[in-house]
């Protein structure tokens, strides 16, 4: 029997979370309306259009200019990742400009040169009539730190300070004389440190030649000790925190030293103790918006399926004919292990075979699609082998695997409507409150025309991969005694889909926590694996939910393909113009 009660509740909960999260995040970001937050766009010399968010406190006027801060994010992120820093700086009276690097966020591709983009952003901050041009702090995370250094060097000593967050590529012979008051805030467990500083771990930054060159020192550095003079602009300090590269972006123990150094070098109108922080409220609000968006996919799916327009999709699943006992466990473990085993290799082969072109402008998204297709091909061989040699003897038919031919067009329309309505709801909340759907590094970005090619090339293979995943989970791995629905099935399938990556991450970060290094290297892909594990778990859960109502793999495959493709292409760096 088709009912809408539970789905309607989930949809209402999603809307409440998104609206409540939007209000909470807006309240903290704007200090309850005392800070003006607006989006800006400006052009660089190479024609790139750069997007930014400007935070302006009430006391910043042309008659009373105040200190400013420029925030530059790292590779694959956007300005929203530095929102906690923006909130705390503007609370103290700084004017803050947080910028999307070219090819990231809302800025147009290509990626471009770090020195050009950073210098243009700094010039924009200095041109604002309500900013003191001699009291600007430049903050950069990861590759944004490279842009910060380039901008500071081009600025020829007119800035007040530079704060580098995390591992930033440095040369052992870098001339740091033009850099005023540099602070390096890094984590002992920064995944990117070995490559950036040629050390075994970030904890050994104190003895790194590039870092010591930045400080103008020959001896091993002492954390939290000021070298030089802040008053004379020669100050240097190393803050070493117990954090990873991206944990620096959501931790008071990294934000506090940044605030401390900024207030030493460029006094704000309202100085506060560094540990006086409220940014967590905004992060909770943005997280509520993100969770609400994900729940909206479930709620909208259930509500639409209960309507007359999609009633032909509501079919009871065929009787289960899948594996059980030790055979089920073996198949489940192998299914979970394959994505982890192929992970690094697939991304390497994707880069070697496809490269970066106008057709494949996003290396991370391209790698994810190639990796998914490889895993899908392996899963297809396994499923077909089981069906041919085992499943048919147990009475399995094509509909046992969820392969209903009828209703494909209606299923496509259903998936398009769910994704469109979910994004429309998210867009309404973002426009109303100026907030992001973000839970730490998980962020649901906004799609635009620049993503069209990458989306079109990603969505079809991902739909097919999710269809095969559905056949595996709801056909071969749906035990005879199971209806394949309910919370237990959702949890089991989520663990099967994401379990291998979770074990890989546990191995990587377990060794990192004890030995301050990644055993398999690949810091960027290790961070990206966190997002892919989340996507796999949610996709498997959504597939289980929809299969229990439609008996088909296609509604979920189409929906997951469209949602995941959109998530990927809107959330990674675009290297070239598509």
XYZ file of C-alpha atoms in Angstrom:
578
model
C 0.000 0.000 0.000
C 1.315 3.411 -0.969
C 1.562 5.793 1.970
C 3.149 9.201 2.171
C 3.229 9.712 5.948
C 6.804 8.664 6.691
C 8.212 10.302 3.576
C 6.343 13.518 4.276
C 7.790 13.578 7.787
C 11.325 13.146 6.399
C 10.712 15.919 3.871
C 9.352 18.268 6.532
C 12.322 17.431 8.751
C 14.661 18.213 5.844
C 13.025 21.596 5.266
C 13.111 22.424 8.976
C 16.801 21.508 9.175
C 17.653 23.589 6.124
C 15.692 26.636 7.253
C 16.833 26.351 10.862
C 20.417 25.820 9.789
C 20.202 28.780 7.449
C 18.935 31.067 10.204
C 21.582 29.850 12.660
C 24.471 30.202 10.205
C 23.267 33.638 9.033
C 22.937 34.873 12.615
C 26.501 33.905 13.502
C 28.052 35.057 10.227
C 26.431 38.482 10.375
C 26.644 38.881 14.156
C 22.838 39.146 14.147
C 22.833 41.731 11.382
C 25.794 43.826 12.556
C 28.043 42.594 9.739
C 27.258 43.177 6.074
C 28.036 40.076 3.983
C 27.911 40.298 0.197
C 29.198 38.435 -2.831
C 31.585 40.162 -5.236
C 33.094 39.320 -8.616
C 36.214 40.787 -10.190
C 38.385 40.102 -13.241
C 42.079 39.208 -13.372
C 44.503 40.171 -16.147
C 44.031 36.825 -17.907
C 40.267 37.386 -18.112
C 39.255 35.012 -15.330
C 36.228 36.052 -13.288
C 36.926 35.578 -9.598
C 34.118 35.312 -7.031
C 34.523 36.419 -3.438
C 32.574 37.071 -0.256
C 33.081 40.364 1.568
C 32.462 40.702 5.318
C 32.175 44.326 6.454
C 31.701 45.289 10.127
C 29.517 48.286 10.967
C 32.449 50.443 12.105
C 34.239 50.155 8.751
C 33.555 53.375 6.828
C 35.496 55.656 4.518
C 35.842 58.070 7.425
C 37.039 55.338 9.795
C 38.907 52.680 7.774
C 39.844 49.520 9.657
C 42.289 46.654 9.263
C 41.562 44.112 6.544
C 42.107 40.406 5.970
C 42.378 38.410 2.748
C 41.503 34.691 2.956
C 42.770 32.291 0.270
C 41.662 28.640 0.333
C 43.546 25.551 -0.812
C 43.252 23.239 -3.806
C 39.858 21.660 -4.396
C 38.116 23.821 -1.796
C 36.291 27.150 -1.943
C 36.026 30.280 0.174
C 33.394 28.658 2.371
C 36.040 26.405 3.900
C 37.552 29.469 5.595
C 34.247 30.788 6.957
C 35.255 30.110 10.610
C 38.286 32.365 10.147
C 36.197 35.035 8.442
C 33.652 35.028 11.273
C 36.238 35.441 14.008
C 38.195 38.124 12.162
C 35.119 40.220 11.369
C 33.916 39.882 14.991
C 37.083 41.716 15.951
C 36.418 44.454 13.426
C 38.463 43.374 10.398
C 37.055 43.771 6.902
C 37.407 40.287 5.399
C 37.536 39.241 1.752
C 37.302 35.456 1.235
C 38.063 34.522 -2.361
C 37.255 31.558 -4.613
C 40.447 30.750 -6.509
C 40.095 30.523 -10.314
C 38.606 27.167 -11.273
C 37.137 26.716 -7.789
C 33.737 27.465 -6.292
C 31.962 30.208 -8.209
C 35.099 31.504 -9.960
C 35.543 30.722 -13.637
C 38.184 28.310 -14.918
C 41.001 27.778 -15.691
C 42.929 27.440 -12.445
C 45.456 30.069 -13.513
C 48.540 31.234 -11.701
C 48.538 31.581 -7.920
C 50.620 34.768 -7.943
C 48.272 36.586 -10.339
C 45.099 35.703 -8.482
C 46.465 36.469 -5.016
C 47.886 39.818 -6.089
C 44.589 40.845 -7.708
C 42.643 39.884 -4.601
C 45.032 41.836 -2.389
C 44.750 44.870 -4.661
C 40.964 44.681 -4.364
C 41.117 44.651 -0.567
C 43.496 47.610 -0.570
C 41.236 49.557 -2.947
C 38.293 49.470 -0.530
C 37.838 52.928 0.984
C 36.908 51.482 4.382
C 40.110 49.393 4.684
C 43.372 50.711 6.112
C 45.772 49.913 3.224
C 48.728 49.436 5.574
C 46.966 47.011 7.936
C 46.090 43.985 5.816
C 46.627 40.403 6.962
C 46.905 37.718 4.263
C 45.794 34.204 5.264
C 46.310 31.206 2.984
C 45.613 27.492 3.440
C 47.569 24.881 1.480
C 48.002 26.073 -2.099
C 46.249 29.251 -0.988
C 49.345 29.802 1.117
C 51.381 29.830 -2.095
C 49.057 32.524 -3.439
C 49.411 34.420 -0.159
C 53.206 34.329 -0.372
C 53.188 35.433 -4.014
C 50.818 38.306 -3.242
C 52.880 39.374 -0.237
C 56.128 39.357 -2.216
C 54.550 41.426 -4.991
C 53.215 43.791 -2.326
C 56.775 44.790 -1.386
C 56.250 45.024 2.340
C 53.019 47.046 2.435
C 50.962 44.323 4.135
C 50.882 43.824 7.895
C 51.234 40.045 8.191
C 50.976 36.679 6.457
C 49.468 33.566 8.062
C 50.152 30.232 6.366
C 47.772 27.428 7.330
C 49.046 23.893 6.896
C 51.706 22.554 4.578
C 52.567 25.207 1.988
C 55.085 24.497 -0.767
C 58.311 26.323 0.083
C 61.751 26.424 -1.498
C 64.853 26.067 0.645
C 66.350 29.204 -0.907
C 63.209 31.382 -0.842
C 63.889 35.046 -0.152
C 61.589 35.946 2.730
C 62.875 39.475 3.292
C 59.859 41.015 1.528
C 57.422 39.133 3.755
C 56.201 40.973 6.826
C 55.383 39.098 10.024
C 54.887 35.519 8.887
C 53.122 32.911 11.026
C 53.054 29.241 10.071
C 50.115 27.428 11.678
C 50.376 23.742 10.900
C 49.377 20.369 12.299
C 51.579 17.558 13.498
C 49.485 15.253 11.322
C 49.349 17.338 8.146
C 49.167 14.811 5.308
C 50.819 17.164 2.803
C 53.904 18.080 4.863
C 56.378 15.459 3.583
C 56.048 16.607 -0.031
C 55.837 20.311 0.785
C 58.776 20.503 3.184
C 60.781 17.373 2.357
C 60.407 15.957 5.853
C 59.122 12.643 7.177
C 56.238 14.317 9.009
C 54.773 17.736 9.758
C 56.037 17.425 13.310
C 59.543 17.740 11.907
C 58.832 21.115 10.339
C 60.964 22.598 13.092
C 64.039 21.197 11.334
C 62.887 21.596 7.721
C 65.243 23.580 5.478
C 62.406 25.371 3.608
C 60.669 26.370 6.851
C 63.890 27.522 8.495
C 64.714 29.514 5.363
C 61.334 31.227 5.645
C 62.238 32.143 9.212
C 65.765 33.179 8.311
C 67.019 30.675 10.880
C 69.679 27.984 10.826
C 68.813 26.319 14.110
C 65.913 23.987 14.880
C 62.827 26.139 15.420
C 61.016 26.372 18.739
C 57.199 26.356 18.379
C 55.305 29.367 19.786
C 58.487 31.439 20.024
C 58.576 34.766 18.166
C 61.620 35.267 15.961
C 62.449 38.826 14.939
C 60.230 41.799 15.761
C 56.537 42.203 14.979
C 56.850 45.994 15.335
C 59.594 46.077 12.704
C 57.776 43.631 10.421
C 60.368 40.871 10.759
C 58.347 38.689 13.121
C 58.171 34.946 12.520
C 56.411 32.260 14.547
C 55.596 28.566 14.194
C 52.410 27.227 15.767
C 52.328 23.415 15.861
C 48.876 21.929 16.540
C 47.678 18.292 16.852
C 45.660 18.495 13.625
C 45.509 17.259 10.035
C 45.601 19.515 6.982
C 41.845 20.045 6.725
C 41.177 19.821 10.456
C 42.999 23.164 10.621
C 39.934 24.686 8.974
C 37.490 23.615 11.666
C 39.397 23.813 14.925
C 39.688 26.550 17.495
C 43.254 25.447 18.209
C 44.248 26.612 14.706
C 41.976 29.655 14.562
C 43.235 31.016 17.905
C 46.899 31.421 16.857
C 45.780 32.996 13.591
C 43.764 35.569 15.525
C 46.601 36.121 17.970
C 49.095 36.848 15.193
C 46.691 39.044 13.241
C 45.926 41.163 16.313
C 49.639 41.548 17.064
C 50.423 42.765 13.538
C 47.295 44.761 12.634
C 45.254 45.947 15.612
C 41.493 45.620 14.990
C 38.817 47.972 16.385
C 37.540 45.321 18.812
C 40.363 43.013 19.946
C 39.178 39.876 21.731
C 41.008 36.978 23.379
C 42.007 34.459 20.667
C 39.995 31.686 22.315
C 36.811 33.795 22.363
C 35.195 32.082 19.364
C 31.624 31.579 18.143
C 32.176 30.210 14.616
C 30.968 26.746 15.618
C 27.381 28.014 15.464
C 27.768 28.834 11.781
C 29.365 25.462 11.068
C 26.522 23.673 12.860
C 24.020 25.669 10.810
C 25.754 24.886 7.517
C 25.919 21.235 8.555
C 22.180 21.251 9.225
C 21.595 22.611 5.721
C 23.776 19.861 4.246
C 22.074 17.071 6.210
C 18.713 18.569 5.301
C 19.602 18.428 1.606
C 20.517 14.738 1.842
C 17.310 13.958 3.738
C 15.359 15.881 1.103
C 16.487 13.321 -1.489
C 14.783 10.605 0.578
C 11.716 12.646 1.485
C 11.077 13.904 -2.035
C 11.540 10.390 -3.420
C 8.920 8.926 -1.114
C 6.440 11.757 -1.609
C 6.709 11.681 -5.409
C 6.361 7.895 -5.535
C 3.082 8.193 -3.649
C 1.609 10.493 -6.300
C -0.557 9.349 -9.193
C 2.066 10.469 -11.718
C 4.569 7.848 -10.533
C 2.316 5.072 -9.266
C 3.472 2.696 -12.005
C 6.946 2.714 -10.416
C 5.607 1.361 -7.111
C 6.158 -2.403 -7.458
C 6.764 -4.966 -4.753
C 10.295 -6.442 -5.061
C 10.554 -9.942 -6.492
C 11.194 -12.713 -3.948
C 14.784 -12.807 -2.729
C 17.102 -15.453 -4.139
C 20.433 -14.148 -2.901
C 23.272 -15.589 -0.893
C 23.382 -16.287 2.817
C 25.691 -17.632 5.487
C 29.446 -17.741 4.903
C 28.986 -17.248 1.166
C 27.193 -13.960 1.794
C 29.946 -12.756 4.107
C 32.660 -13.660 1.616
C 30.864 -11.902 -1.239
C 30.162 -8.838 0.910
C 33.798 -8.559 2.022
C 35.103 -8.925 -1.533
C 32.594 -6.353 -2.779
C 33.713 -3.894 -0.121
C 37.419 -4.585 -0.679
C 37.598 -4.073 -4.448
C 37.012 -0.272 -4.389
C 39.771 0.155 -1.807
C 42.207 -2.091 -3.677
C 41.676 -0.254 -6.976
C 41.445 3.253 -5.516
C 44.896 4.790 -5.951
C 45.674 2.806 -9.108
C 42.456 3.861 -10.862
C 43.111 7.552 -10.254
C 46.670 7.145 -11.514
C 45.488 5.437 -14.704
C 42.757 8.017 -15.268
C 45.327 10.797 -15.180
C 47.690 8.907 -17.485
C 45.049 7.896 -20.038
C 42.687 10.884 -20.098
C 44.827 13.703 -18.729
C 43.291 17.154 -18.367
C 41.408 18.343 -21.447
C 38.341 20.392 -22.326
C 36.363 17.130 -22.210
C 37.864 16.058 -18.892
C 38.701 19.356 -17.166
C 38.531 18.093 -13.567
C 41.174 15.501 -12.605
C 39.500 14.486 -9.338
C 36.054 14.048 -10.898
C 37.557 12.201 -13.864
C 39.443 9.868 -11.553
C 36.317 9.215 -9.504
C 34.315 8.270 -12.607
C 37.055 5.973 -13.947
C 37.421 4.359 -10.511
C 33.654 3.860 -10.252
C 33.485 2.344 -13.742
C 36.299 -0.081 -12.937
C 34.532 -1.210 -9.774
C 31.260 -1.425 -11.673
C 32.834 -3.666 -14.310
C 34.175 -6.018 -11.642
C 30.796 -6.055 -9.892
C 28.992 -6.785 -13.167
C 31.173 -9.842 -13.811
C 30.502 -11.079 -10.275
C 26.742 -10.533 -10.487
C 26.360 -12.151 -13.901
C 28.493 -15.101 -12.822
C 26.347 -15.618 -9.730
C 23.104 -15.280 -11.700
C 24.162 -17.704 -14.428
C 25.615 -20.422 -12.203
C 23.784 -20.048 -8.885
C 20.925 -17.594 -8.957
C 18.873 -19.190 -11.714
C 18.906 -22.527 -9.882
C 17.297 -20.707 -6.962
C 14.588 -19.278 -9.166
C 16.202 -15.893 -9.778
C 14.857 -13.956 -12.741
C 15.815 -10.604 -14.230
C 13.392 -8.871 -11.887
C 15.183 -10.535 -8.962
C 18.097 -8.286 -9.899
C 15.758 -5.309 -10.182
C 16.001 -5.134 -13.974
C 12.517 -3.946 -14.882
C 12.372 -2.723 -18.479
C 9.059 -0.937 -18.191
C 8.824 2.510 -16.665
C 12.381 3.600 -17.492
C 11.206 6.909 -18.921
C 9.044 7.548 -15.868
C 11.980 6.623 -13.614
C 14.167 9.134 -15.452
C 11.578 11.863 -14.969
C 11.288 10.886 -11.310
C 15.055 11.199 -10.759
C 15.244 14.535 -12.568
C 12.382 15.914 -10.482
C 13.875 14.783 -7.170
C 17.308 16.271 -7.902
C 15.837 19.466 -9.353
C 13.488 20.040 -6.425
C 16.221 19.295 -3.874
C 18.566 21.783 -5.547
C 15.770 24.339 -5.822
C 15.159 24.032 -2.091
C 18.880 24.361 -1.402
C 19.186 27.348 -3.728
C 16.307 29.085 -1.967
C 17.972 28.633 1.425
C 21.362 29.763 0.108
C 19.903 32.910 -1.466
C 17.779 33.738 1.564
C 20.513 33.344 4.165
C 23.769 33.475 2.207
C 24.957 30.162 3.668
C 26.474 26.976 2.261
C 25.427 23.346 2.554
C 28.613 22.162 4.230
C 29.648 19.581 6.800
C 33.423 20.011 7.209
C 34.897 18.937 3.846
C 31.537 17.642 2.602
C 29.885 20.406 0.602
C 26.995 20.438 -1.857
C 28.092 23.018 -4.417
C 25.959 24.925 -6.894
C 25.946 23.770 -10.526
C 26.318 26.291 -13.345
C 27.067 26.340 -17.067
C 30.786 25.785 -16.566
C 30.017 22.307 -15.222
C 27.816 21.206 -18.139
C 30.394 19.185 -20.075
C 31.855 17.450 -17.043
C 28.364 16.655 -15.735
C 27.161 15.258 -19.058
C 30.187 12.982 -19.387
C 29.939 11.795 -15.782
C 26.244 11.168 -15.284
C 25.693 8.314 -17.775
C 28.550 6.061 -16.592
C 27.630 6.761 -12.969
C 24.002 5.767 -13.603
C 25.193 2.464 -15.061
C 27.583 1.889 -12.154
C 24.829 2.507 -9.614
C 22.529 0.157 -11.542
C 25.143 -2.599 -11.243
C 25.605 -1.774 -7.561
C 21.859 -2.151 -7.125
C 21.878 -5.536 -8.876
C 24.649 -6.691 -6.554
C 23.148 -5.393 -3.305
C 19.491 -6.208 -3.975
C 19.971 -9.329 -6.085
C 23.032 -11.386 -5.217
C 23.462 -10.028 -1.672
C 19.777 -9.941 -0.691
C 19.486 -13.068 1.474
C 16.678 -15.535 0.934
C 15.162 -14.740 4.319
C 15.418 -10.975 3.824
C 12.954 -8.577 2.335
C 15.850 -6.265 1.548
C 14.283 -3.318 3.279
C 14.375 -1.593 6.625
C 17.163 -0.063 8.671
C 19.182 -3.293 8.909
C 19.366 -3.644 5.124
C 20.240 0.032 4.705
C 23.080 -0.182 7.225
C 24.423 -3.432 5.763
C 24.408 -2.098 2.212
C 25.972 1.208 3.241
C 28.805 -0.692 4.944
C 29.303 -2.914 1.906
C 29.462 0.080 -0.437
C 31.733 2.231 1.730
C 33.412 -0.327 3.989
C 36.520 -0.827 1.890
C 37.258 2.882 1.733
C 36.603 3.183 5.457
C 39.159 0.452 6.169
C 41.641 2.153 3.836
C 41.080 5.455 5.626
C 41.453 3.770 9.010
C 44.795 2.338 7.895
C 46.012 5.642 6.480
C 44.961 7.812 9.400
C 45.710 5.206 12.054
C 49.357 5.165 11.011
C 49.275 8.956 10.634
C 48.081 9.284 14.234
C 50.883 7.101 15.575
C 53.757 7.739 13.159
C 52.815 11.139 11.659
C 52.886 9.815 8.090
C 50.551 8.175 5.578
C 51.704 4.596 4.871
C 50.479 4.692 1.264
C 51.181 8.372 0.640
C 48.638 10.109 -1.637
C 47.459 12.868 0.740
C 45.038 14.497 -1.719
C 43.342 11.227 -2.631
C 43.204 10.229 1.027
C 41.227 13.362 1.855
C 39.030 12.861 -1.226
C 38.324 9.282 -0.121
C 36.446 10.671 2.882
C 33.979 12.323 0.520
C 33.704 9.273 -1.724
C 33.022 7.008 1.248
C 30.191 9.299 2.287
C 28.752 9.369 -1.239
C 28.933 5.580 -1.517
C 27.197 5.057 1.826
C 24.362 7.478 1.070
C 23.927 6.126 -2.461
C 23.638 2.550 -1.161
C 21.147 3.635 1.500
C 19.045 5.525 -1.037
C 19.201 2.561 -3.403
C 17.950 0.228 -0.664
C 15.146 2.616 0.220
C 13.932 2.957 -3.360
C 14.345 -0.716 -4.252
C 12.076 -1.681 -1.363
C 9.377 0.504 -2.926
C 9.921 0.022 -6.652
C 11.505 -3.428 -6.958
C 13.794 -1.875 -9.564
C 17.377 -0.632 -9.570
C 16.676 2.134 -12.105
C 14.975 4.869 -10.046
C 17.820 4.867 -7.519
C 20.535 4.467 -10.168
C 19.229 7.448 -12.118
C 18.811 9.542 -8.977
C 22.201 8.616 -7.522
C 23.933 9.143 -10.857
C 22.545 12.657 -11.221
C 23.134 13.648 -7.591
C 26.664 12.243 -7.309
C 27.734 13.625 -10.699
C 26.499 17.050 -9.625
C 28.245 16.790 -6.274
C 31.539 15.853 -7.902
C 31.711 18.387 -10.724
C 30.511 21.283 -8.551
C 32.909 20.499 -5.730
C 36.313 19.931 -7.343
C 38.777 22.140 -9.183
C 38.257 22.818 -12.906
C 41.682 23.054 -14.530
C 40.739 24.141 -18.054
C 37.765 25.713 -19.797
C 35.347 23.012 -20.927
